[in-house]
Amino acid sequence: QVQLVESGGGLVQAGGSLRLSCAASGRTFSNYAMGWLRQAPGKEREFVAYIGRSGRSTVYTDSVKGRFTIARDNTKNTVYLQMNTLKPEDTAVYYCAASEDYGLPRTYNYWGQGTQVTVSS
């Protein structure tokens, strides 16, 4: 089992920044690819960003490219999502998730509880 706990969400004005953190415990963190996903009210959950086991490989959804950065610190068992130039459409509950897949995950095996990000216009 892997336990994931997100933090860092909150209310920010458009154009502002937030950094989300996700602390992992349980099994060896570096054995898992990590992702950030989000779900806005009334919408399906969507992929935001992915990072491979070593941190060298990253993928972003088009709407956040150039604004968001995913990173991980395997010595601290933590994955981060730095979000800059936030827009109201970024408002959502953000989840971190761990995957046993290699490459861009098709499935995520473990999920955090989510952290709310609200961007005001």
PDB file of C-alpha atoms in Angstrom:
ATOM      1  CA  GLN A   1       0.000   0.000   0.000  1.00  0.00           C
ATOM      2  CA  VAL A   2       1.025   3.559  -0.677  1.00  0.00           C
ATOM      3  CA  GLN A   3      -0.505   6.427   1.253  1.00  0.00           C
ATOM      4  CA  LEU A   4      -0.597   9.832  -0.423  1.00  0.00           C
ATOM      5  CA  VAL A   5      -1.352  13.133   1.286  1.00  0.00           C
ATOM      6  CA  GLU A   6      -1.683  16.350  -0.713  1.00  0.00           C
ATOM      7  CA  SER A   7      -1.223  19.849   0.643  1.00  0.00           C
ATOM      8  CA  GLY A   8      -0.780  23.389  -0.609  1.00  0.00           C
ATOM      9  CA  GLY A   9      -4.165  24.125  -2.116  1.00  0.00           C
ATOM     10  CA  GLY A  10      -6.059  27.309  -1.448  1.00  0.00           C
ATOM     11  CA  LEU A  11      -7.629  30.438  -2.867  1.00  0.00           C
ATOM     12  CA  VAL A  12      -5.570  32.609  -5.199  1.00  0.00           C
ATOM     13  CA  GLN A  13      -6.266  35.407  -7.631  1.00  0.00           C
ATOM     14  CA  ALA A  14      -5.874  34.891 -11.353  1.00  0.00           C
ATOM     15  CA  GLY A  15      -2.253  35.267 -12.341  1.00  0.00           C
ATOM     16  CA  GLY A  16      -1.037  34.016  -8.988  1.00  0.00           C
ATOM     17  CA  SER A  17       0.896  30.908  -8.041  1.00  0.00           C
ATOM     18  CA  LEU A  18       0.526  27.894  -5.785  1.00  0.00           C
ATOM     19  CA  ARG A  19       2.726  24.900  -5.107  1.00  0.00           C
ATOM     20  CA  LEU A  20       1.063  21.594  -4.329  1.00  0.00           C
ATOM     21  CA  SER A  21       2.911  18.873  -2.472  1.00  0.00           C
ATOM     22  CA  CYS A  22       2.110  15.198  -2.165  1.00  0.00           C
ATOM     23  CA  ALA A  23       3.846  13.194   0.525  1.00  0.00           C
ATOM     24  CA  ALA A  24       4.011   9.447   0.074  1.00  0.00           C
ATOM     25  CA  SER A  25       4.470   6.727   2.641  1.00  0.00           C
ATOM     26  CA  GLY A  26       4.377   2.974   2.611  1.00  0.00           C
ATOM     27  CA  ARG A  27       6.191   1.270  -0.214  1.00  0.00           C
ATOM     28  CA  THR A  28       9.300   2.542  -1.993  1.00  0.00           C
ATOM     29  CA  PHE A  29       8.348   5.850  -3.563  1.00  0.00           C
ATOM     30  CA  SER A  30      10.816   5.621  -6.442  1.00  0.00           C
ATOM     31  CA  ASN A  31       9.087   2.444  -7.649  1.00  0.00           C
ATOM     32  CA  TYR A  32       6.103   4.491  -8.785  1.00  0.00           C
ATOM     33  CA  ALA A  33       5.391   6.926 -11.561  1.00  0.00           C
ATOM     34  CA  MET A  34       3.428   9.855 -10.217  1.00  0.00           C
ATOM     35  CA  GLY A  35       0.691  11.982 -11.639  1.00  0.00           C
ATOM     36  CA  TRP A  36      -1.410  14.994 -10.812  1.00  0.00           C
ATOM     37  CA  LEU A  37      -5.031  14.949 -11.937  1.00  0.00           C
ATOM     38  CA  ARG A  38      -7.878  17.348 -11.263  1.00  0.00           C
ATOM     39  CA  GLN A  39     -11.638  17.417 -11.180  1.00  0.00           C
ATOM     40  CA  ALA A  40     -13.673  20.573 -11.582  1.00  0.00           C
ATOM     41  CA  PRO A  41     -17.309  20.789 -10.453  1.00  0.00           C
ATOM     42  CA  GLY A  42     -19.581  19.013 -12.890  1.00  0.00           C
ATOM     43  CA  LYS A  43     -16.693  17.717 -14.971  1.00  0.00           C
ATOM     44  CA  GLU A  44     -14.843  14.451 -15.260  1.00  0.00           C
ATOM     45  CA  ARG A  45     -11.454  14.026 -13.669  1.00  0.00           C
ATOM     46  CA  GLU A  46      -8.675  14.954 -16.089  1.00  0.00           C
ATOM     47  CA  PHE A  47      -4.953  14.362 -16.370  1.00  0.00           C
ATOM     48  CA  VAL A  48      -2.716  17.339 -15.553  1.00  0.00           C
ATOM     49  CA  ALA A  49       0.881  16.120 -15.355  1.00  0.00           C
ATOM     50  CA  TYR A  50       3.031  13.009 -15.059  1.00  0.00           C
ATOM     51  CA  ILE A  51       6.544  12.339 -13.886  1.00  0.00           C
ATOM     52  CA  GLY A  52       8.517   9.151 -14.274  1.00  0.00           C
ATOM     53  CA  ARG A  53      10.260   7.237 -11.541  1.00  0.00           C
ATOM     54  CA  SER A  54      13.590   9.014 -11.833  1.00  0.00           C
ATOM     55  CA  GLY A  55      12.079  12.433 -12.506  1.00  0.00           C
ATOM     56  CA  ARG A  56      13.661  12.745 -15.947  1.00  0.00           C
ATOM     57  CA  SER A  57      10.443  12.162 -17.881  1.00  0.00           C
ATOM     58  CA  THR A  58       7.498  14.551 -17.642  1.00  0.00           C
ATOM     59  CA  VAL A  59       4.278  15.021 -19.595  1.00  0.00           C
ATOM     60  CA  TYR A  60       1.693  17.799 -19.326  1.00  0.00           C
ATOM     61  CA  THR A  61      -1.760  18.348 -20.634  1.00  0.00           C
ATOM     62  CA  ASP A  62      -1.789  21.129 -23.237  1.00  0.00           C
ATOM     63  CA  SER A  63      -3.744  23.604 -21.128  1.00  0.00           C
ATOM     64  CA  VAL A  64      -1.021  23.806 -18.451  1.00  0.00           C
ATOM     65  CA  LYS A  65       2.127  23.596 -20.553  1.00  0.00           C
ATOM     66  CA  GLY A  66       4.447  26.490 -19.788  1.00  0.00           C
ATOM     67  CA  ARG A  67       2.561  27.315 -16.576  1.00  0.00           C
ATOM     68  CA  PHE A  68       2.796  24.176 -14.423  1.00  0.00           C
ATOM     69  CA  THR A  69       5.875  22.190 -13.466  1.00  0.00           C
ATOM     70  CA  ILE A  70       5.877  18.733 -11.921  1.00  0.00           C
ATOM     71  CA  ALA A  71       8.877  17.581  -9.924  1.00  0.00           C
ATOM     72  CA  ARG A  72       9.729  14.889  -7.417  1.00  0.00           C
ATOM     73  CA  ASP A  73      12.237  14.383  -4.650  1.00  0.00           C
ATOM     74  CA  ASN A  74      12.739  10.679  -4.089  1.00  0.00           C
ATOM     75  CA  THR A  75      14.806  11.365  -0.949  1.00  0.00           C
ATOM     76  CA  LYS A  76      11.768  13.080   0.583  1.00  0.00           C
ATOM     77  CA  ASN A  77       9.123  10.777  -0.942  1.00  0.00           C
ATOM     78  CA  THR A  78       7.362  13.841  -2.288  1.00  0.00           C
ATOM     79  CA  VAL A  79       6.006  15.014  -5.627  1.00  0.00           C
ATOM     80  CA  TYR A  80       5.274  18.661  -6.337  1.00  0.00           C
ATOM     81  CA  LEU A  81       3.175  20.661  -8.749  1.00  0.00           C
ATOM     82  CA  GLN A  82       4.259  24.264  -9.159  1.00  0.00           C
ATOM     83  CA  MET A  83       1.399  26.214 -10.687  1.00  0.00           C
ATOM     84  CA  ASN A  84       2.073  29.669 -12.087  1.00  0.00           C
ATOM     85  CA  THR A  85      -0.096  32.151 -13.973  1.00  0.00           C
ATOM     86  CA  LEU A  86      -3.190  30.480 -12.620  1.00  0.00           C
ATOM     87  CA  LYS A  87      -6.502  30.950 -14.413  1.00  0.00           C
ATOM     88  CA  PRO A  88     -10.073  30.597 -13.138  1.00  0.00           C
ATOM     89  CA  GLU A  89     -10.426  27.488 -15.307  1.00  0.00           C
ATOM     90  CA  ASP A  90      -7.721  25.837 -13.183  1.00  0.00           C
ATOM     91  CA  THR A  91     -10.181  25.734 -10.296  1.00  0.00           C
ATOM     92  CA  ALA A  92     -10.601  22.106  -9.263  1.00  0.00           C
ATOM     93  CA  VAL A  93      -9.798  19.497  -6.685  1.00  0.00           C
ATOM     94  CA  TYR A  94      -6.263  18.323  -7.415  1.00  0.00           C
ATOM     95  CA  TYR A  95      -5.264  14.734  -6.746  1.00  0.00           C
ATOM     96  CA  CYS A  96      -1.885  13.106  -6.748  1.00  0.00           C
ATOM     97  CA  ALA A  97      -1.730   9.479  -7.749  1.00  0.00           C
ATOM     98  CA  ALA A  98       0.843   6.703  -7.968  1.00  0.00           C
ATOM     99  CA  SER A  99       1.096   4.226 -10.787  1.00  0.00           C
ATOM    100  CA  GLU A 100       2.902   0.928 -11.236  1.00  0.00           C
ATOM    101  CA  ASP A 101       2.767   1.362 -15.025  1.00  0.00           C
ATOM    102  CA  TYR A 102       5.853   2.093 -17.084  1.00  0.00           C
ATOM    103  CA  GLY A 103       5.584   5.071 -19.373  1.00  0.00           C
ATOM    104  CA  LEU A 104       2.564   7.353 -19.296  1.00  0.00           C
ATOM    105  CA  PRO A 105       0.196   5.564 -16.929  1.00  0.00           C
ATOM    106  CA  ARG A 106      -3.050   4.039 -18.107  1.00  0.00           C
ATOM    107  CA  THR A 107      -4.126   3.430 -14.553  1.00  0.00           C
ATOM    108  CA  TYR A 108      -3.233   4.787 -11.149  1.00  0.00           C
ATOM    109  CA  ASN A 109      -3.121   2.375  -8.264  1.00  0.00           C
ATOM    110  CA  TYR A 110      -3.126   4.768  -5.328  1.00  0.00           C
ATOM    111  CA  TRP A 111      -4.763   8.159  -4.808  1.00  0.00           C
ATOM    112  CA  GLY A 112      -4.562  10.990  -2.343  1.00  0.00           C
ATOM    113  CA  GLN A 113      -7.617  12.618  -0.826  1.00  0.00           C
ATOM    114  CA  GLY A 114      -7.345  15.730  -2.963  1.00  0.00           C
ATOM    115  CA  THR A 115      -6.701  19.401  -2.283  1.00  0.00           C
ATOM    116  CA  GLN A 116      -8.938  22.257  -3.421  1.00  0.00           C
ATOM    117  CA  VAL A 117      -7.513  24.949  -5.682  1.00  0.00           C
ATOM    118  CA  THR A 118      -9.733  27.955  -6.315  1.00  0.00           C
ATOM    119  CA  VAL A 119      -8.682  30.735  -8.686  1.00  0.00           C
ATOM    120  CA  SER A 120     -10.711  33.925  -8.525  1.00  0.00           C
ATOM    121  CA  SER A 121     -11.042  36.272 -11.479  1.00  0.00           C
TER     122      SER A 121
END
